[in-house]
Amino acid sequence: MVDLSTRYMGLPLEHPLVASAGPLTKELDGIKRLEDGGAAAIVMFSLFEEQIRHEAAAAEHLSEVGSESFAESLSYFPSIGGFQVGPERYLELVRRARESVGVPIIASLNGSSDDGWVEYARLLCQAGAAAIELNVYFVPADPSLTGANVEQRYLDILGAVRSEVPVPVAIKLGPFFSSFANMAKRLDDAGADGLVLFNRFYQPDFDLERREVVPALELSTPREARLPLLWLGVLHGQLRASLAASTGVESPVEVVKYLLAGADVVMTTSSLLRHGAGHLAELRAGLETWLSAHDYASVAQARGSMSHRKVSDPTAFERGNYVRALESYDSRRPSR
Amino acid sequence: MIDAGEVARRAGLGGRTNTIMQTCFFAISGVLPREAALAKIRGAIEKSYAVKGREVVRKNFEAVDLTLSSLARVPVPEAVTSRRYRLPLVGDHAPPFVREVTARMMAGRGDELPVSAFPVDGTYPSGTARWEKRGISRVVPVWEPDVCIQCGNCSLVCPHAVIRAKFYPDKRLEGAPAPWKSAPIDARGFPEIRYSLQVYVDDCTGCALCVEVCPARDKQDSSRRAINMAAKDPVVAAERENIQFFESLPWNDRSRVDFSTVRGAQFLEPLFEFSGACAGCGETPYLKLASQLFGDRMVTANATGCSSIYGGNLPTTPWAKNAAGRGPAWSNSLFEDNAEFGLGLRLAADAHLEQARGLALELQDLIGRELVAEILGAKQRLESELRAQRARVDELKKRLTARAGPRPLALLSVADHLVRRSVWIVGGDGWAYDIGAGGLDHVLASGRDVNVLVLDTEVYSNTGGQASKATPLAAVAKFSAGGKSTGKKDLALQAISYGDVYVARVAFGANPQQTLLALREAEAYPGPSLVIAYSHCIAHGINMQHGLSQQSLAVSSGYWPLLRYNPAARASGENPFSLDSGAPRTRFREYAYNELRYRMLQQASPTHAEELMKRAEEAVTRRWATYAEMAGRGG
Ligand SMILES: Cc1cc2nc3c(=O)[nH]c(=O)nc-3n(C[C@H](O)[C@H](O)[C@H](O)COP(=O)(O)O)c2cc1C
Ligand code: SF4
Ligand code: SF4
Ligand code: SF4
């Protein structure tokens, strides 16, 4: 028997496979299916502060348009008990998930205002979240914003939430920083309990006929695992915070690679959307098979075994790899 | 002084200023000590908005703080120094009745009018909404002639008939004011013809449906279309000048306009205009279109409901008349008898026609045999035929006026009926599906040539959104606050079962061309016709600007299949039933959950909402199968 157990931000987990934030967690039913399917922990879809504000404003506005302006109809909607647009539904879902599943529930938060991040994080804790994942999805489109400003923003958000909530706090971020390792280090110093590498940025597409910008969401492919793999390998052993791998898991192959690079947990959403929650059990079985076939006694033993930790200058390592990659392409081409 | 609208906007309260005005009152009135009053206001906000969620409470608190910081003292000056004056309520060129009666009522001084000021025969002048110039929107569409492809969509969808188009010879440009805009007409072989689109800025409600529907994009900037919303103040003076010039151009000759396309229909004068319906109303575009197509010979029986309120709301009416003084005759009747009322109008018109035909035959030697034969044998389907008939009837009247005697006089009084009347019975779903259902059924079974237009908002709109039998499964409405648990009645299938009733289901936002075709087929069909028209409404809980895309989703999800059942097709061996929209390709919930009427339940009781939603989706699939089967049958 291989020991699959791991720890993520201090939370003991039976094995490293975690369901990342995605649509399956929008209903209690889906959360239960993820547990039954074999998730060691579940990250809920994000609570979007901006969306809540927007929806609350829209609902209030729409339910009152035309009201009290015409004697025959003082309103156009019935008043319904329990009709609230706010974080209440999300909080209720956290509460019910907490009651009905045994694995840790990690709530995900995407704030839009300084107060919002803190206030909502507090509410999520009160509702019973075992940890909080900060989903900082931020596209710095303002040309006057410097890289340093952007980095500070991440640190501020983390700092504000960290000091207000008693549970572990992870931050999920994208790879687009000039010096990602430094950014990771500073987040670690600022008290991040976990780093989730990486958030996927959904680049919108153009509809050429209608000449409109349209949202484009495609599920990830295993090829996309390489970027997180690189940075997990670089960061493993250099931080206090736990590392979560996210993006591109489709089969046990990616799971094993991530662990060898140094991830504490491996997250997946796309593969579950493709194959259903039961796919988690297959990933776990595949991991176990690989580890035992290669004589590993535990996940802990394998973790980070292919990281760059032992290389004194990881950048030299990467430069070497770069040259090799280019050369390997040349050597593949038929000689003339 | 406070700019409450601005404070409300900044606090995220939209247009609601109640909290703000209340705060102002207590802050300056001294009724209660200021701090005590403010504490009470905050308490009241907590109490009354807690059920709506913390966001709403938070915004109202914010509004209180913003109000206190924005409230400014204005010293009252010794003398009036402003040089700005209010515009007169109606222009000087308004007809005497409007100036003397309508305008006084608009000013709130109707009580001063003597009874003798009113018409004695129960009729009331139409075409009066155009004098109101309500100017309720601070943004209006601005037309870009170079980008425009002259498709006519904007003019068709405008619920308030604010956008109009004309074409004219380029030599008319000589008299045009400086800001006038035009483009060469987009039709081959007419190099000397110009096209202009005019926005009646003072009548615009700012709903932006016209912008939403515009298919043309600026080549340099794809966020801009051929018509874009812009602040009204900078353009209003120029546009007023343009409107004057636009009105000096004659309406295009109806027999030169292609009635069968949206592009053509934009050149028809609307005889339903500037109604006081909600901004972006989904009902009024149908009435406007019908008035463009048939208005000058239309007689309308209108059931009580929104359409009777915006249709005949004293002191003005949007129903109008053309330069020849012809326009729809309109009357409102009760919920419970409107179909019968309309049938009565048909029977009366038929009786008058019979009388006229009899008298014409009797007097043919006096009038001229040839003219009488032409009049009695005239086909009156095409616009050119109608125009010819009208000319003949004018000639007939001229010859009759020259003669004395009771018989010529009798014919004179009914001669107008020799031009084919178009009888319309109009109402909402509360009338057609519920309270007037028995009468409607009776009228559809009568075989008589009436046209029924059901403006289906799926609730009783003007009384505040009560459920009707048209309210869909899973939506909330008053009296069905837990979500409607039974399906919507299929009025189309009910009427189709007669076999000789023309039936169409339309949604102008999804397919305006099919709407146009259906209205024309219904009118041309010599028996009863029923057109059921999807009408987006504020009672759906949508941003009205998205009314058209909701219509498209209703159709693409299979919830609102577009169809026509034309019994006349049977004569040529064809299947009378045609399905004009494709198989469902989006989910019903994608359409439904854009609307507060469905979302409310989803928020309040998710499990129950999901149950109803599943049933609603099944119902959509089932019904589609039935329709597809009917459309697949032979003739
Ligand atoms: C439909 C969908 C919804 C998602 N919703 C969220 C979300 O609410 N919050 C979040 O942080 N990430 C969200 N994600 C991103 C995933 O959590 C994950 O980071 C991403 O899909 C890459 O991982 P994968 O390759 O395992 O799919 C979503 C992804 C998908 C496909
Ligand atoms: S904004 Fe609305 S009312 Fe104004 S022109 Fe456009 S469609 Fe008509
Ligand atoms: S919808 Fe756009 S392109 Fe079509 S007529 Fe109106 S402005 Fe022109
Ligand atoms: S309530 Fe609905 S149908 Fe009535 S005028 Fe307003 S939008 Fe139109």
Short mmCIF file of N, CA and C in Angstrom, two decimals, chain B residues 151-243:
data_model
loop_
_atom_site.label_atom_id
_atom_site.label_comp_id
_atom_site.label_asym_id
_atom_site.label_seq_id
_atom_site.Cartn_x
_atom_site.Cartn_y
_atom_site.Cartn_z
N CYS B 151 -31.52 49.40 -43.74
CA CYS B 151 -32.28 48.16 -43.63
C CYS B 151 -33.68 48.35 -43.08
N GLY B 152 -33.89 49.43 -42.33
CA GLY B 152 -35.22 49.68 -41.78
C GLY B 152 -35.47 49.03 -40.43
N ASN B 153 -34.49 48.31 -39.90
CA ASN B 153 -34.69 47.63 -38.61
C ASN B 153 -35.00 48.59 -37.48
N CYS B 154 -34.23 49.67 -37.42
CA CYS B 154 -34.37 50.59 -36.28
C CYS B 154 -35.77 51.18 -36.26
N SER B 155 -36.21 51.54 -37.45
CA SER B 155 -37.51 52.16 -37.53
C SER B 155 -38.60 51.16 -37.17
N LEU B 156 -38.41 49.90 -37.58
CA LEU B 156 -39.42 48.88 -37.26
C LEU B 156 -39.51 48.62 -35.76
N VAL B 157 -38.37 48.54 -35.08
CA VAL B 157 -38.43 48.16 -33.67
C VAL B 157 -38.77 49.31 -32.74
N CYS B 158 -38.63 50.53 -33.19
CA CYS B 158 -38.86 51.64 -32.26
C CYS B 158 -40.29 51.60 -31.73
N PRO B 159 -40.46 51.39 -30.43
CA PRO B 159 -41.79 51.24 -29.87
C PRO B 159 -42.58 52.54 -29.91
N HIS B 160 -41.89 53.63 -30.18
CA HIS B 160 -42.54 54.92 -30.05
C HIS B 160 -42.63 55.66 -31.38
N ALA B 161 -42.31 54.96 -32.46
CA ALA B 161 -42.39 55.52 -33.81
C ALA B 161 -41.56 56.79 -33.95
N VAL B 162 -40.44 56.79 -33.27
CA VAL B 162 -39.60 57.99 -33.22
C VAL B 162 -38.68 58.07 -34.43
N ILE B 163 -38.40 56.91 -35.04
CA ILE B 163 -37.46 56.89 -36.16
C ILE B 163 -38.24 56.68 -37.46
N ARG B 164 -38.07 57.59 -38.38
CA ARG B 164 -38.81 57.52 -39.63
C ARG B 164 -37.88 57.70 -40.81
N ALA B 165 -38.27 57.13 -41.93
CA ALA B 165 -37.41 57.21 -43.11
C ALA B 165 -38.22 57.69 -44.31
N LYS B 166 -37.54 58.45 -45.16
CA LYS B 166 -38.15 58.87 -46.41
C LYS B 166 -37.09 58.85 -47.50
N PHE B 167 -37.52 58.66 -48.75
CA PHE B 167 -36.60 58.88 -49.86
C PHE B 167 -37.18 59.97 -50.75
N TYR B 168 -36.31 60.68 -51.47
CA TYR B 168 -36.76 61.87 -52.19
C TYR B 168 -35.71 62.24 -53.23
N PRO B 169 -36.10 62.97 -54.26
CA PRO B 169 -35.14 63.37 -55.28
C PRO B 169 -34.10 64.34 -54.71
N ASP B 170 -32.86 64.22 -55.18
CA ASP B 170 -31.79 65.02 -54.57
C ASP B 170 -31.99 66.53 -54.74
N LYS B 171 -32.83 66.94 -55.67
CA LYS B 171 -33.01 68.40 -55.81
C LYS B 171 -33.72 69.00 -54.59
N ARG B 172 -34.39 68.16 -53.80
CA ARG B 172 -35.01 68.66 -52.57
C ARG B 172 -33.98 69.12 -51.56
N LEU B 173 -32.75 68.64 -51.70
CA LEU B 173 -31.71 68.99 -50.74
C LEU B 173 -31.46 70.50 -50.72
N GLU B 174 -31.84 71.16 -51.82
CA GLU B 174 -31.60 72.61 -51.88
C GLU B 174 -32.22 73.36 -50.70
N GLY B 175 -33.39 72.90 -50.28
CA GLY B 175 -34.05 73.61 -49.17
C GLY B 175 -33.66 73.08 -47.80
N ALA B 176 -32.71 72.15 -47.75
CA ALA B 176 -32.42 71.49 -46.46
C ALA B 176 -31.64 72.40 -45.52
N PRO B 177 -31.89 72.30 -44.22
CA PRO B 177 -31.11 73.08 -43.25
C PRO B 177 -29.68 72.53 -43.17
N ALA B 178 -28.77 73.33 -42.62
CA ALA B 178 -27.36 72.94 -42.58
C ALA B 178 -27.10 71.58 -41.92
N PRO B 179 -27.72 71.29 -40.79
CA PRO B 179 -27.36 70.01 -40.16
C PRO B 179 -28.02 68.78 -40.80
N TRP B 180 -28.76 68.97 -41.86
CA TRP B 180 -29.51 67.86 -42.49
C TRP B 180 -28.58 66.74 -42.93
N LYS B 181 -29.02 65.50 -42.70
CA LYS B 181 -28.20 64.35 -43.08
C LYS B 181 -28.94 63.50 -44.10
N SER B 182 -28.19 62.98 -45.06
CA SER B 182 -28.82 62.10 -46.05
C SER B 182 -27.74 61.23 -46.68
N ALA B 183 -28.18 60.23 -47.42
CA ALA B 183 -27.25 59.35 -48.13
C ALA B 183 -27.93 58.97 -49.43
N PRO B 184 -27.14 58.63 -50.46
CA PRO B 184 -27.78 58.14 -51.68
C PRO B 184 -28.56 56.87 -51.35
N ILE B 185 -29.73 56.70 -51.95
CA ILE B 185 -30.50 55.51 -51.59
C ILE B 185 -29.76 54.26 -52.04
N ASP B 186 -29.86 53.24 -51.20
CA ASP B 186 -29.12 52.01 -51.46
C ASP B 186 -29.95 51.13 -52.40
N ALA B 187 -30.12 51.57 -53.62
CA ALA B 187 -30.86 50.78 -54.61
C ALA B 187 -30.29 51.13 -55.97
N ARG B 188 -30.05 50.11 -56.76
CA ARG B 188 -29.42 50.37 -58.06
C ARG B 188 -30.40 51.08 -58.99
N GLY B 189 -29.85 51.96 -59.80
CA GLY B 189 -30.68 52.59 -60.82
C GLY B 189 -31.39 53.85 -60.37
N PHE B 190 -31.09 54.33 -59.16
CA PHE B 190 -31.73 55.57 -58.70
C PHE B 190 -30.68 56.55 -58.19
N PRO B 191 -29.76 56.97 -59.07
CA PRO B 191 -28.66 57.81 -58.60
C PRO B 191 -29.13 59.14 -58.04
N GLU B 192 -30.31 59.60 -58.42
CA GLU B 192 -30.73 60.93 -58.00
C GLU B 192 -31.62 60.89 -56.75
N ILE B 193 -31.77 59.69 -56.17
CA ILE B 193 -32.65 59.59 -55.01
C ILE B 193 -31.83 59.55 -53.71
N ARG B 194 -32.27 60.35 -52.74
CA ARG B 194 -31.60 60.38 -51.43
C ARG B 194 -32.46 59.68 -50.39
N TYR B 195 -31.79 59.26 -49.33
CA TYR B 195 -32.46 58.58 -48.22
C TYR B 195 -32.13 59.33 -46.94
N SER B 196 -33.13 59.56 -46.10
CA SER B 196 -32.86 60.18 -44.80
C SER B 196 -33.63 59.48 -43.71
N LEU B 197 -32.99 59.38 -42.58
CA LEU B 197 -33.60 58.80 -41.40
C LEU B 197 -33.75 59.94 -40.40
N GLN B 198 -34.92 60.11 -39.85
CA GLN B 198 -35.09 61.20 -38.90
C GLN B 198 -35.49 60.67 -37.52
N VAL B 199 -34.79 61.18 -36.52
CA VAL B 199 -35.12 60.82 -35.14
C VAL B 199 -35.91 61.97 -34.53
N TYR B 200 -37.09 61.68 -34.04
CA TYR B 200 -37.90 62.71 -33.36
C TYR B 200 -37.43 62.78 -31.90
N VAL B 201 -36.37 63.56 -31.72
CA VAL B 201 -35.64 63.51 -30.44
C VAL B 201 -36.50 63.84 -29.23
N ASP B 202 -37.47 64.72 -29.37
CA ASP B 202 -38.26 65.09 -28.20
C ASP B 202 -39.28 64.01 -27.82
N ASP B 203 -39.46 63.04 -28.71
CA ASP B 203 -40.41 61.97 -28.43
C ASP B 203 -39.72 60.68 -28.03
N CYS B 204 -38.39 60.70 -28.11
CA CYS B 204 -37.62 59.48 -27.83
C CYS B 204 -37.64 59.19 -26.33
N THR B 205 -37.72 57.90 -26.00
CA THR B 205 -37.71 57.51 -24.59
C THR B 205 -36.35 57.00 -24.15
N GLY B 206 -35.41 56.95 -25.09
CA GLY B 206 -34.05 56.51 -24.74
C GLY B 206 -33.91 55.02 -24.49
N CYS B 207 -34.86 54.23 -25.02
CA CYS B 207 -34.83 52.80 -24.71
C CYS B 207 -33.68 52.06 -25.39
N ALA B 208 -33.15 52.62 -26.47
CA ALA B 208 -31.98 52.06 -27.17
C ALA B 208 -32.24 50.77 -27.94
N LEU B 209 -33.49 50.39 -28.10
CA LEU B 209 -33.76 49.20 -28.92
C LEU B 209 -33.25 49.40 -30.34
N CYS B 210 -33.34 50.62 -30.84
CA CYS B 210 -32.91 50.90 -32.21
C CYS B 210 -31.43 50.63 -32.38
N VAL B 211 -30.65 50.94 -31.36
CA VAL B 211 -29.22 50.72 -31.44
C VAL B 211 -28.93 49.22 -31.36
N GLU B 212 -29.65 48.56 -30.47
CA GLU B 212 -29.45 47.11 -30.32
C GLU B 212 -29.68 46.37 -31.63
N VAL B 213 -30.63 46.83 -32.41
CA VAL B 213 -31.03 46.06 -33.59
C VAL B 213 -30.20 46.42 -34.82
N CYS B 214 -29.48 47.51 -34.75
CA CYS B 214 -28.76 47.98 -35.95
C CYS B 214 -27.64 47.01 -36.33
N PRO B 215 -27.66 46.49 -37.54
CA PRO B 215 -26.65 45.50 -37.94
C PRO B 215 -25.38 46.13 -38.50
N ALA B 216 -25.38 47.44 -38.77
CA ALA B 216 -24.23 48.04 -39.46
C ALA B 216 -23.20 48.52 -38.45
N ARG B 217 -21.95 48.20 -38.72
CA ARG B 217 -20.85 48.62 -37.83
C ARG B 217 -19.96 49.61 -38.55
N ASP B 218 -19.49 50.56 -37.78
CA ASP B 218 -18.51 51.50 -38.30
C ASP B 218 -17.22 50.72 -38.63
N LYS B 219 -16.72 50.87 -39.83
CA LYS B 219 -15.55 50.09 -40.23
C LYS B 219 -14.32 50.41 -39.39
N GLN B 220 -14.24 51.64 -38.91
CA GLN B 220 -13.07 52.06 -38.15
C GLN B 220 -13.19 51.76 -36.67
N ASP B 221 -14.41 51.59 -36.19
CA ASP B 221 -14.60 51.43 -34.75
C ASP B 221 -15.81 50.54 -34.54
N SER B 222 -15.54 49.28 -34.27
CA SER B 222 -16.64 48.32 -34.27
C SER B 222 -17.58 48.48 -33.09
N SER B 223 -17.24 49.37 -32.15
CA SER B 223 -18.19 49.58 -31.06
C SER B 223 -19.30 50.54 -31.50
N ARG B 224 -19.10 51.15 -32.66
CA ARG B 224 -20.11 52.10 -33.13
C ARG B 224 -20.92 51.50 -34.26
N ARG B 225 -22.22 51.82 -34.24
CA ARG B 225 -23.09 51.32 -35.28
C ARG B 225 -23.56 52.49 -36.14
N ALA B 226 -24.51 52.22 -36.99
CA ALA B 226 -25.00 53.29 -37.84
C ALA B 226 -25.95 54.21 -37.08
N ILE B 227 -26.29 53.78 -35.86
CA ILE B 227 -27.11 54.64 -35.01
C ILE B 227 -26.62 54.40 -33.58
N ASN B 228 -26.33 55.47 -32.86
CA ASN B 228 -25.72 55.34 -31.54
C ASN B 228 -26.37 56.31 -30.56
N MET B 229 -26.48 55.88 -29.32
CA MET B 229 -27.06 56.77 -28.32
C MET B 229 -26.03 57.86 -27.97
N ALA B 230 -26.52 59.08 -27.85
CA ALA B 230 -25.63 60.18 -27.48
C ALA B 230 -26.44 61.18 -26.66
N ALA B 231 -25.74 62.07 -25.99
CA ALA B 231 -26.43 63.06 -25.17
C ALA B 231 -27.36 63.89 -26.07
N LYS B 232 -28.53 64.18 -25.53
CA LYS B 232 -29.53 64.89 -26.35
C LYS B 232 -29.21 66.39 -26.48
N ASP B 233 -28.75 66.97 -25.39
CA ASP B 233 -28.58 68.44 -25.39
C ASP B 233 -27.80 68.98 -26.60
N PRO B 234 -26.65 68.38 -26.92
CA PRO B 234 -25.89 68.95 -28.03
C PRO B 234 -26.56 68.82 -29.40
N VAL B 235 -27.50 67.89 -29.55
CA VAL B 235 -28.07 67.68 -30.88
C VAL B 235 -29.49 68.19 -31.04
N VAL B 236 -30.09 68.56 -29.93
CA VAL B 236 -31.54 68.80 -29.99
C VAL B 236 -31.93 69.95 -30.92
N ALA B 237 -31.16 71.02 -30.89
CA ALA B 237 -31.55 72.17 -31.72
C ALA B 237 -31.48 71.81 -33.19
N ALA B 238 -30.38 71.16 -33.59
CA ALA B 238 -30.22 70.77 -34.99
C ALA B 238 -31.32 69.81 -35.41
N GLU B 239 -31.62 68.86 -34.54
CA GLU B 239 -32.61 67.86 -34.91
C GLU B 239 -34.01 68.47 -35.02
N ARG B 240 -34.30 69.44 -34.20
CA ARG B 240 -35.61 70.09 -34.32
C ARG B 240 -35.74 70.76 -35.68
N GLU B 241 -34.65 71.34 -36.11
CA GLU B 241 -34.64 71.97 -37.43
C GLU B 241 -34.83 70.90 -38.51
N ASN B 242 -34.11 69.79 -38.35
CA ASN B 242 -34.21 68.70 -39.31
C ASN B 242 -35.63 68.14 -39.38
N ILE B 243 -36.25 68.02 -38.20
CA ILE B 243 -37.61 67.45 -38.17
C ILE B 243 -38.55 68.31 -39.00
#
